[in-house]
PDB file of C-alpha atoms in Angstrom:
ATOM      1  CA  MET Y   1     130.733  84.420  38.922  1.00  0.00           C
ATOM      2  CA  GLN Y   2     127.955  83.213  40.912  1.00  0.00           C
ATOM      3  CA  VAL Y   3     126.764  80.149  42.551  1.00  0.00           C
ATOM      4  CA  LYS Y   4     123.270  80.286  40.087  1.00  0.00           C
ATOM      5  CA  ASP Y   5     126.166  80.425  37.047  1.00  0.00           C
ATOM      6  CA  ILE Y   6     126.589  76.616  37.484  1.00  0.00           C
ATOM      7  CA  MET Y   7     124.669  75.104  39.552  1.00  0.00           C
ATOM      8  CA  THR Y   8     122.141  72.131  38.772  1.00  0.00           C
ATOM      9  CA  SER Y   9     118.539  73.693  38.889  1.00  0.00           C
ATOM     10  CA  ASN Y  10     116.808  70.418  36.880  1.00  0.00           C
ATOM     11  CA  LEU Y  11     116.657  68.112  40.065  1.00  0.00           C
ATOM     12  CA  HIS Y  12     115.243  64.770  41.586  1.00  0.00           C
ATOM     13  CA  THR Y  13     114.003  65.215  44.542  1.00  0.00           C
ATOM     14  CA  LEU Y  14     112.148  63.575  47.445  1.00  0.00           C
ATOM     15  CA  THR Y  15     109.624  64.437  49.455  1.00  0.00           C
ATOM     16  CA  GLN Y  16     109.058  63.495  53.248  1.00  0.00           C
ATOM     17  CA  SER Y  17     107.461  60.420  52.983  1.00  0.00           C
ATOM     18  CA  ALA Y  18     109.730  58.542  50.645  1.00  0.00           C
ATOM     19  CA  THR Y  19     111.661  55.602  52.381  1.00  0.00           C
ATOM     20  CA  LEU Y  20     115.056  54.737  52.264  1.00  0.00           C
ATOM     21  CA  HIS Y  21     114.253  52.199  48.857  1.00  0.00           C
ATOM     22  CA  ASP Y  22     112.565  55.672  47.098  1.00  0.00           C
ATOM     23  CA  ALA Y  23     116.255  57.089  47.641  1.00  0.00           C
ATOM     24  CA  HIS Y  24     118.388  54.082  46.449  1.00  0.00           C
ATOM     25  CA  ASN Y  25     116.069  53.827  43.174  1.00  0.00           C
ATOM     26  CA  MET Y  26     116.566  56.841  42.827  1.00  0.00           C
ATOM     27  CA  SER Y  27     120.099  57.319  43.010  1.00  0.00           C
ATOM     28  CA  ARG Y  28     121.058  54.032  41.017  1.00  0.00           C
ATOM     29  CA  GLU Y  29     117.797  55.342  38.260  1.00  0.00           C
ATOM     30  CA  PHE Y  30     119.235  58.467  37.543  1.00  0.00           C
ATOM     31  CA  GLY Y  31     123.024  58.168  38.611  1.00  0.00           C
ATOM     32  CA  ILE Y  32     122.856  61.006  41.040  1.00  0.00           C
ATOM     33  CA  ARG Y  33     124.725  61.042  44.591  1.00  0.00           C
ATOM     34  CA  HIS Y  34     122.737  63.861  46.348  1.00  0.00           C
ATOM     35  CA  ILE Y  35     118.929  64.017  47.395  1.00  0.00           C
ATOM     36  CA  PRO Y  36     117.262  66.819  47.864  1.00  0.00           C
ATOM     37  CA  ILE Y  37     114.351  66.086  50.210  1.00  0.00           C
ATOM     38  CA  VAL Y  38     111.638  69.252  50.372  1.00  0.00           C
ATOM     39  CA  ASP Y  39     108.253  69.792  52.121  1.00  0.00           C
ATOM     40  CA  VAL Y  40     105.608  68.652  50.405  1.00  0.00           C
ATOM     41  CA  LEU Y  41     103.227  71.091  50.398  1.00  0.00           C
ATOM     42  CA  THR Y  42     105.674  74.246  50.547  1.00  0.00           C
ATOM     43  CA  GLY Y  43     108.475  73.024  48.469  1.00  0.00           C
ATOM     44  CA  LYS Y  44     110.830  74.060  50.888  1.00  0.00           C
ATOM     45  CA  TYR Y  45     114.384  72.664  50.818  1.00  0.00           C
ATOM     46  CA  MET Y  46     113.700  70.120  54.374  1.00  0.00           C
ATOM     47  CA  ALA Y  47     117.291  67.813  54.367  1.00  0.00           C
ATOM     48  CA  ILE Y  48     120.101  65.656  51.881  1.00  0.00           C
ATOM     49  CA  VAL Y  49     120.107  62.975  51.759  1.00  0.00           C
ATOM     50  CA  THR Y  50     124.260  62.198  51.025  1.00  0.00           C
ATOM     51  CA  GLN Y  51     125.194  59.102  48.978  1.00  0.00           C
ATOM     52  CA  LYS Y  52     128.161  58.215  52.122  1.00  0.00           C
ATOM     53  CA  ALA Y  53     124.305  58.135  54.573  1.00  0.00           C
ATOM     54  CA  LEU Y  54     122.596  56.042  51.633  1.00  0.00           C
ATOM     55  CA  ILE Y  55     125.361  53.785  51.096  1.00  0.00           C
ATOM     56  CA  SER Y  56     126.097  53.239  54.842  1.00  0.00           C
ATOM     57  CA  LYS Y  57     122.588  52.831  55.766  1.00  0.00           C
ATOM     58  CA  VAL Y  58     122.071  50.566  53.069  1.00  0.00           C
ATOM     59  CA  MET Y  59     125.326  48.495  53.808  1.00  0.00           C
ATOM     60  CA  LYS Y  60     124.519  48.069  57.782  1.00  0.00           C
ATOM     61  CA  LEU Y  61     120.564  46.554  56.694  1.00  0.00           C
ATOM     62  CA  ALA Y  62     122.402  44.553  53.773  1.00  0.00           C
ATOM     63  CA  ASN Y  63     124.777  42.592  56.324  1.00  0.00           C
ATOM     64  CA  LEU Y  64     121.983  42.553  58.859  1.00  0.00           C
ATOM     65  CA  TYR Y  65     118.957  40.894  56.660  1.00  0.00           C
ATOM     66  CA  GLY Y  66     121.043  39.607  53.427  1.00  0.00           C
ATOM     67  CA  GLN Y  67     120.790  40.776  50.323  1.00  0.00           C
ATOM     68  CA  GLU Y  68     117.946  38.766  49.716  1.00  0.00           C
ATOM     69  CA  ARG Y  69     115.782  40.976  51.839  1.00  0.00           C
ATOM     70  CA  LEU Y  70     117.328  44.154  51.873  1.00  0.00           C
ATOM     71  CA  SER Y  71     115.020  45.966  49.488  1.00  0.00           C
ATOM     72  CA  GLU Y  72     111.743  45.333  51.733  1.00  0.00           C
ATOM     73  CA  GLN Y  73     114.107  46.023  54.861  1.00  0.00           C
ATOM     74  CA  GLU Y  74     114.563  49.577  53.120  1.00  0.00           C
ATOM     75  CA  GLN Y  75     111.071  50.324  52.275  1.00  0.00           C
ATOM     76  CA  LEU Y  76     110.997  50.715  56.946  1.00  0.00           C
ATOM     77  CA  VAL Y  77     112.979  52.854  56.730  1.00  0.00           C
ATOM     78  CA  PRO Y  78     111.908  56.405  57.067  1.00  0.00           C
ATOM     79  CA  ILE Y  79     114.136  58.319  54.577  1.00  0.00           C
ATOM     80  CA  MET Y  80     114.328  61.201  57.277  1.00  0.00           C
ATOM     81  CA  ASP Y  81     115.708  58.902  59.673  1.00  0.00           C
ATOM     82  CA  VAL Y  82     119.439  59.132  56.964  1.00  0.00           C
ATOM     83  CA  ALA Y  83     118.980  62.640  55.617  1.00  0.00           C
ATOM     84  CA  ILE Y  84     120.785  65.002  56.790  1.00  0.00           C
ATOM     85  CA  LYS Y  85     118.815  68.407  58.325  1.00  0.00           C
ATOM     86  CA  ASP Y  86     121.035  70.583  59.890  1.00  0.00           C
ATOM     87  CA  GLY Y  87     123.391  71.078  56.866  1.00  0.00           C
ATOM     88  CA  ASP Y  88     124.625  73.899  55.086  1.00  0.00           C
ATOM     89  CA  THR Y  89     122.843  75.684  52.111  1.00  0.00           C
ATOM     90  CA  ALA Y  90     123.801  78.777  49.730  1.00  0.00           C
ATOM     91  CA  LEU Y  91     122.258  80.985  47.808  1.00  0.00           C
ATOM     92  CA  ALA Y  92     121.693  81.756  43.988  1.00  0.00           C
ATOM     93  CA  ASN Y  93     123.438  84.790  43.579  1.00  0.00           C
ATOM     94  CA  GLN Y  94     126.282  83.925  46.448  1.00  0.00           C
ATOM     95  CA  PRO Y  95     130.080  84.607  44.768  1.00  0.00           C
ATOM     96  CA  LEU Y  96     131.215  81.440  43.366  1.00  0.00           C
ATOM     97  CA  LEU Y  97     134.246  82.452  44.575  1.00  0.00           C
ATOM     98  CA  GLU Y  98     133.115  82.107  48.777  1.00  0.00           C
ATOM     99  CA  VAL Y  99     131.141  79.124  48.222  1.00  0.00           C
ATOM    100  CA  ALA Y 100     133.929  77.168  46.444  1.00  0.00           C
ATOM    101  CA  GLU Y 101     136.436  78.105  49.155  1.00  0.00           C
ATOM    102  CA  TYR Y 102     133.717  76.860  51.608  1.00  0.00           C
ATOM    103  CA  PHE Y 103     133.731  73.322  49.492  1.00  0.00           C
ATOM    104  CA  VAL Y 104     137.909  72.973  50.194  1.00  0.00           C
ATOM    105  CA  ASN Y 105     137.803  74.223  54.134  1.00  0.00           C
ATOM    106  CA  TYR Y 106     134.706  71.542  54.860  1.00  0.00           C
ATOM    107  CA  LYS Y 107     135.381  69.214  52.487  1.00  0.00           C
ATOM    108  CA  HIS Y 108     131.466  69.093  51.343  1.00  0.00           C
ATOM    109  CA  GLY Y 109     130.658  67.029  48.130  1.00  0.00           C
ATOM    110  CA  CYS Y 110     127.202  69.515  47.771  1.00  0.00           C
ATOM    111  CA  LEU Y 111     125.160  72.406  48.733  1.00  0.00           C
ATOM    112  CA  PRO Y 112     121.054  73.068  48.097  1.00  0.00           C
ATOM    113  CA  VAL Y 113     120.247  76.151  47.041  1.00  0.00           C
ATOM    114  CA  VAL Y 114     117.602  77.938  48.645  1.00  0.00           C
ATOM    115  CA  ASP Y 115     116.209  81.473  48.151  1.00  0.00           C
ATOM    116  CA  THR Y 116     115.357  83.832  50.623  1.00  0.00           C
ATOM    117  CA  GLU Y 117     112.235  81.531  51.956  1.00  0.00           C
ATOM    118  CA  GLY Y 118     114.270  78.310  52.078  1.00  0.00           C
ATOM    119  CA  LYS Y 119     112.647  77.130  48.647  1.00  0.00           C
ATOM    120  CA  LEU Y 120     115.206  74.488  47.058  1.00  0.00           C
ATOM    121  CA  GLU Y 121     115.988  76.352  43.786  1.00  0.00           C
ATOM    122  CA  GLY Y 122     119.253  73.819  42.602  1.00  0.00           C
ATOM    123  CA  ILE Y 123     121.931  72.247  44.145  1.00  0.00           C
ATOM    124  CA  LEU Y 124     126.359  72.979  43.656  1.00  0.00           C
ATOM    125  CA  THR Y 125     128.396  70.011  43.570  1.00  0.00           C
ATOM    126  CA  SER Y 126     131.913  69.676  43.583  1.00  0.00           C
ATOM    127  CA  SER Y 127     131.244  67.674  40.221  1.00  0.00           C
ATOM    128  CA  ASP Y 128     129.836  71.095  38.718  1.00  0.00           C
ATOM    129  CA  PHE Y 129     133.481  72.600  40.052  1.00  0.00           C
ATOM    130  CA  VAL Y 130     134.959  69.958  37.822  1.00  0.00           C
ATOM    131  CA  LYS Y 131     132.813  71.561  34.908  1.00  0.00           C
ATOM    132  CA  LEU Y 132     133.753  74.562  34.814  1.00  0.00           C
ATOM    133  CA  ALA Y 133     137.401  73.502  35.522  1.00  0.00           C
ATOM    134  CA  ILE Y 134     137.488  72.080  32.341  1.00  0.00           C
ATOM    135  CA  LYS Y 135     135.676  74.740  30.705  1.00  0.00           C
ATOM    136  CA  LEU Y 136     138.201  77.440  31.787  1.00  0.00           C
ATOM    137  CA  LEU Y 137     140.863  75.170  31.056  1.00  0.00           C
ATOM    138  CA  LYS Y 138     139.540  74.585  27.267  1.00  0.00           C
ATOM    139  CA  GLN Y 139     139.679  78.658  26.834  1.00  0.00           C
ATOM    140  CA  ALA Y 140     143.119  79.046  28.370  1.00  0.00           C
TER     141      ALA Y 140
END
């Protein structure tokens, strides 16, 4: 099996001009934990906002400014200040076993999937592996 066999390819993304407010709203609206950031002109993958980074920044702002001013403060934070810019990625044709071992060894919750030119093709999450495990267990 390869990454493309279980990755999610219908993604919700943001561009580098987004704010923390945009990411927080997207996370709540769609129930997603990882939001890839893509270049508005090229569609190339730039960074990822993880649930951990998002919650950490939101909690800091809420503690500093109070819940009443949270939304206002979130709009002042550029998404690239919260996003992880130098994280790892996977390729769609990469062997799934190789990536699964990577997830376990490095404790990652997701890997953006890019093509050879860096354009975002999908995302692979720990939930994708759990869904695969359920499917295989049902077949056993």
